[in-house]
XYZ file of C-alpha atoms in Angstrom:
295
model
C 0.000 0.000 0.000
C 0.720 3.504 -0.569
C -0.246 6.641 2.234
C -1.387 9.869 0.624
C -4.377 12.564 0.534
C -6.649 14.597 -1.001
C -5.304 17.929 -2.161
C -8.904 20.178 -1.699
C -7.710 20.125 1.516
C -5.199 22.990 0.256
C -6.780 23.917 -2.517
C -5.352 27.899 -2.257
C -1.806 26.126 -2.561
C -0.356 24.975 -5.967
C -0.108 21.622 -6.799
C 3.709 21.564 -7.215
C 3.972 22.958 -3.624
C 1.700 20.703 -1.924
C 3.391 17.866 -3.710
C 6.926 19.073 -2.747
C 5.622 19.237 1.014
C 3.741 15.784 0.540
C 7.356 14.020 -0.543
C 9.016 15.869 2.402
C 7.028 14.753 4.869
C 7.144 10.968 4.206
C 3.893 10.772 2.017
C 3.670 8.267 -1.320
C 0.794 9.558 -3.474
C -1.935 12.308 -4.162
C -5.370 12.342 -4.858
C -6.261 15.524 -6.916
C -8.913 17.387 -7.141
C -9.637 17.758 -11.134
C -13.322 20.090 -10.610
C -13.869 22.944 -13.010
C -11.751 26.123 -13.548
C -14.596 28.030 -11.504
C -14.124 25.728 -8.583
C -11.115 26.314 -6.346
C -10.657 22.823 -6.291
C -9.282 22.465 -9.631
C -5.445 21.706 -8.814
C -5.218 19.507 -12.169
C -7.049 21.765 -14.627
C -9.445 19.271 -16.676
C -11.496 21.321 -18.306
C -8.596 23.601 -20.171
C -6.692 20.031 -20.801
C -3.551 20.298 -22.914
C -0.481 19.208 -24.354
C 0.813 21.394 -21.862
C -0.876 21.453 -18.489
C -0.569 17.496 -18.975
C 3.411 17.895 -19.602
C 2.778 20.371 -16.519
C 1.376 17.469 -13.994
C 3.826 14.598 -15.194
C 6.873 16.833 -14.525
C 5.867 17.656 -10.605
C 4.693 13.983 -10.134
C 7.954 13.072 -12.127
C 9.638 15.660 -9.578
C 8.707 14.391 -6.718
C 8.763 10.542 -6.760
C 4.841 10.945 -5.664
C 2.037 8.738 -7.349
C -0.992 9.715 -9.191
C -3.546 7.909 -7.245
C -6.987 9.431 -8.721
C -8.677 12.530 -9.896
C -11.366 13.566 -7.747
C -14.339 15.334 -9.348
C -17.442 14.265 -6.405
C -20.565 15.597 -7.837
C -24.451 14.575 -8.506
C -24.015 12.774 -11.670
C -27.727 11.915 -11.072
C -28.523 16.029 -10.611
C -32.169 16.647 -12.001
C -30.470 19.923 -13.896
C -26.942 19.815 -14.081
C -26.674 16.205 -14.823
C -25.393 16.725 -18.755
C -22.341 19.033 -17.399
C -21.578 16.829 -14.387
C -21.512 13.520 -17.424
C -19.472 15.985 -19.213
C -16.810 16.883 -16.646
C -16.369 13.096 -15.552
C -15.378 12.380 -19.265
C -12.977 15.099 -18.988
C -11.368 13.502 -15.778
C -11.238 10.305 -17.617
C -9.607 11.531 -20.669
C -6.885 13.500 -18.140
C -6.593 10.486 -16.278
C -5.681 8.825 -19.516
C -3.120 11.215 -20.735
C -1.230 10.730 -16.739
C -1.937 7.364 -16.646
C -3.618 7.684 -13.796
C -6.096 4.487 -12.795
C -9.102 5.853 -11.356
C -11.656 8.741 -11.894
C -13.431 9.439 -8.425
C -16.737 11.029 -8.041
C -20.068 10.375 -6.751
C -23.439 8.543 -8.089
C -25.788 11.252 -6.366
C -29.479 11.453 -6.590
C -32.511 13.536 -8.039
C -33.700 14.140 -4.542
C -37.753 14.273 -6.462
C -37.415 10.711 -7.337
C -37.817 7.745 -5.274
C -34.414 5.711 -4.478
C -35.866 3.058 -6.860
C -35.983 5.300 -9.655
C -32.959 6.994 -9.083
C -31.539 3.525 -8.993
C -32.962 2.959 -12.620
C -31.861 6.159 -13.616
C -28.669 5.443 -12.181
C -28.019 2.416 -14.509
C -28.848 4.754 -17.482
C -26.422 7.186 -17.032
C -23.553 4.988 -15.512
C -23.610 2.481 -18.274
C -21.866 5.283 -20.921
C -19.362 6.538 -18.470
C -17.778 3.000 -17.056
C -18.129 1.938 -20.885
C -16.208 5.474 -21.520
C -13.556 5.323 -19.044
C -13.408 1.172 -19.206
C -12.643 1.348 -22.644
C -9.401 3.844 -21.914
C -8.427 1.336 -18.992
C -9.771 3.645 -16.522
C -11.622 2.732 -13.370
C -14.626 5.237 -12.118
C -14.451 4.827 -8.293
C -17.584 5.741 -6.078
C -16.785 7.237 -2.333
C -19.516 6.230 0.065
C -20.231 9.297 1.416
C -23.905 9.867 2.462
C -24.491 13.587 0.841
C -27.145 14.631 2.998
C -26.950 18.649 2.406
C -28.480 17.362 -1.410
C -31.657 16.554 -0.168
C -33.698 18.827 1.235
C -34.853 16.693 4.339
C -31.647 15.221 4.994
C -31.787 11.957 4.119
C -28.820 10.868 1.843
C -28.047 12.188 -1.517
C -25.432 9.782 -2.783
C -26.645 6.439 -3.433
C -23.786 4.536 -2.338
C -24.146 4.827 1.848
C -24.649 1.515 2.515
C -23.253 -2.482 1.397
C -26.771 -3.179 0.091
C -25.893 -0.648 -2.636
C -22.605 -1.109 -3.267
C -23.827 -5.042 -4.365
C -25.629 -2.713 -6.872
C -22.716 -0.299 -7.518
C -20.518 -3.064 -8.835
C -23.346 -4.811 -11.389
C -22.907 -1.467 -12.925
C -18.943 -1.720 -13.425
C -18.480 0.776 -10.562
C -15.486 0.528 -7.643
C -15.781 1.744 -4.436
C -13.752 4.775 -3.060
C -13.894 3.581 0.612
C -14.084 5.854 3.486
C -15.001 4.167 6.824
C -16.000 7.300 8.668
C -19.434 7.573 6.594
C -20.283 3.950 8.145
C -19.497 4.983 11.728
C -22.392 7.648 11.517
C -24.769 4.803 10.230
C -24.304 2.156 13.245
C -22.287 0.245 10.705
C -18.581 -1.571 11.853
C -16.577 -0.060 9.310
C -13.935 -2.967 9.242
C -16.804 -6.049 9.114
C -18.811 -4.551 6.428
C -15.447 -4.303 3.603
C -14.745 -8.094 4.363
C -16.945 -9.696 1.119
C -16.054 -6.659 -0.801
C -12.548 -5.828 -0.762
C -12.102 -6.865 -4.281
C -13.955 -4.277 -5.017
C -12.290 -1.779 -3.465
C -10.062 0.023 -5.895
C -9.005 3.241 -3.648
C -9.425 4.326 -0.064
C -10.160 6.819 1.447
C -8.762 7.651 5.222
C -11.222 9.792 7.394
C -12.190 9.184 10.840
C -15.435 10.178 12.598
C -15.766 11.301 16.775
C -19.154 11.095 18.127
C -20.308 14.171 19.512
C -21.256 13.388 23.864
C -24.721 14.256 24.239
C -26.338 14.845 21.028
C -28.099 11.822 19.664
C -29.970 11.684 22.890
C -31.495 15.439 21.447
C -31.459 14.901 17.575
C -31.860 11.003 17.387
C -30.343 8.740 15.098
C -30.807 10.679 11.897
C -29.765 14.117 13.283
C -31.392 17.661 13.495
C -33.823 18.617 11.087
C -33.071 22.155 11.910
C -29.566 24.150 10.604
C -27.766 22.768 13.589
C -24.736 20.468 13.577
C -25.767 16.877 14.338
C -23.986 13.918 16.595
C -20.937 13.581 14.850
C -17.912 15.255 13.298
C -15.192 14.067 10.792
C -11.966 14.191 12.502
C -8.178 13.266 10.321
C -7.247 9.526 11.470
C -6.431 9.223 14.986
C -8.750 11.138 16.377
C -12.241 9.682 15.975
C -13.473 6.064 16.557
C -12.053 4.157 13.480
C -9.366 1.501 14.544
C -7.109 1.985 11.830
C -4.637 -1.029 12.744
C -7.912 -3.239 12.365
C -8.883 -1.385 9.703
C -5.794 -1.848 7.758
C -4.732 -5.334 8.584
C -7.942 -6.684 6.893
C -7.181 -4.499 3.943
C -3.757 -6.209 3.937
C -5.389 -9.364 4.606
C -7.893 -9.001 1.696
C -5.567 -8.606 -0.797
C -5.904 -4.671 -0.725
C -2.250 -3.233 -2.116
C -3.740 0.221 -3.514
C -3.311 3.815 -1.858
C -4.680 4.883 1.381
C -5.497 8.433 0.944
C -6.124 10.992 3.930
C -9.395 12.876 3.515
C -9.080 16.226 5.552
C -12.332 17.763 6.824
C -11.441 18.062 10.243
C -12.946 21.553 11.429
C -9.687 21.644 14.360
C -7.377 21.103 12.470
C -8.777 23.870 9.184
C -8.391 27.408 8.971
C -5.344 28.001 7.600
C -2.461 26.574 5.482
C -0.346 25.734 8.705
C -3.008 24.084 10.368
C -4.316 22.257 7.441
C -0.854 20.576 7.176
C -0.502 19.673 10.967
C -3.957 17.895 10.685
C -2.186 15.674 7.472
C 0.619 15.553 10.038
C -1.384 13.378 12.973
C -3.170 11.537 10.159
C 0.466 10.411 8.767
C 1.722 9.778 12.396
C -1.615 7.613 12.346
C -1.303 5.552 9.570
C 2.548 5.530 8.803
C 3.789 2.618 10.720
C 0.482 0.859 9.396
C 0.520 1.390 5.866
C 3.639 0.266 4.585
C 4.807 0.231 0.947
């Protein structure tokens, strides 16, 4: 395996600097953000995709000994009216990921939050079917995070469906890998480390993000959290800090046959604010997970 992270996290650097600092401080690989030009998170520019921002990318990834793990672009590819430009953009990743030889193409399936999950399902298959024939056919893998998504429906139920193992069994009829991130299971009662035992051969990335349950507040909110603007019973917290047991966690990865990259997911509100304190977040995440994930 391979320990790196997602670069939204500091998304106001440039990509050759956070690379420089990821090699310095003992990480393997990157996960970029590849979203449009009018999204900060655009650190490989895929939508203004040339001979030149590609020779661009190679030569700080050529630089710095890192790895091209995936370029993330998570987004409602199921969006009742931005679904055509969301289809679009995923293409683009694809055909970027193609030129760096990058494997995978992460992003989300989402939902039309007016439809039923059986017809979004349905819908689902429509639209996935060209895409993983797309990227399949350029030896590219589309990779689906778990995340639930709630903030895209309007009552708060989940916008992305691929929450739970019962959908990922449908994910992977649709030529679909998993993105895994075991903090979106703690917040649904779910072990994270027994539910990836059937399906870790069908995990083609990972994502590492840990979750701390909040003292006191399910006993106000309840199980599926506030239905007012406040925060709910749980925050996301780097690795380390939250309940995921990593060392479990990552031995039956190892044991599965898992030998992809384990990359940090930052969205830990201590550890944000700033530059400096974005980095000493990836810091306790790498102390984490260093001595466990082991090249």
């Amino acid at each position: 395996m391979k320990l790196g992270f997602l670069t939204v996290c500091l998304a106001e650097v440039d990509l050759s600097d956070v690379a420089r600092w990821a090699a310095d401080r003992g990480f393997d690989a990157l996960e970029v953000g590849g979203w449009p030009a009018t999204d900060h998170r655009d650190h490989i520019r895929v939508d203004r995709f040339d001979q030149a921002e590609c020779e661009r990318v190679r030569e700080i990834f050529d630089e710095t000994g890192l790895t091209l793990s995936s370029i993330a672009y998570y987004e409602n590819n199921l969006h009742p009216s931005d679904r055509e430009r969301v289809n679009d953009h995923v293409r683009k990743c694809v055909d970027a990921a193609v030129a760096l030889e990058c494997p995978t193409v992460g992003t989300f399936v989402g939902r039309d939050p007016g439809l039923s999950v059986a017809a979004n399902m349905k819908l689902a298959e429509a639209v996935f079917e060209p895409l993983v024939e797309y990227a399949g056919g350029r030896g590219v893998t589309i990779v689906i995070e778990n995340c639930l998504m709630k903030s895209w429906h309007p009552d708060g139920y989940p916008g992305n469906l691929a929450y739970s193992p019962e959908l990922w069994e449908w994910m992977f009829t649709l030529g679909l890998k998993l993105n895994y991130d075991p903090s979106h299971l703690v917040g649904l009662g779910i072990d994270p480390v027994t539910a990836i035992v059937p399906y870790i051969s069908e995990i083609a990335h990972v994502q590492a993000k840990d979750t701390q349950i909040l003292p006191g507040k399910i006993e106000r909110y309840g199980f599926y959290g506030p239905v007012t603007g406040e925060k709910g019973w749980y925050r996301f917290r780097v690795p380390g800090l939250g309940e995921v047991d990593w060392a479990r966690l990552i031995d039956t990865l190892y044991e599965g046959g898992y030998d992809g990259v384990v990359s940090v997911e930052h969205e830990d509100p201590v550890w944000s604010g700033n530059t400096a304190r974005v980095q000493a977040g990836l810091g306790i995440a790498h102390r984490t997970l260093r001595e466990l994930v082991m090249g």
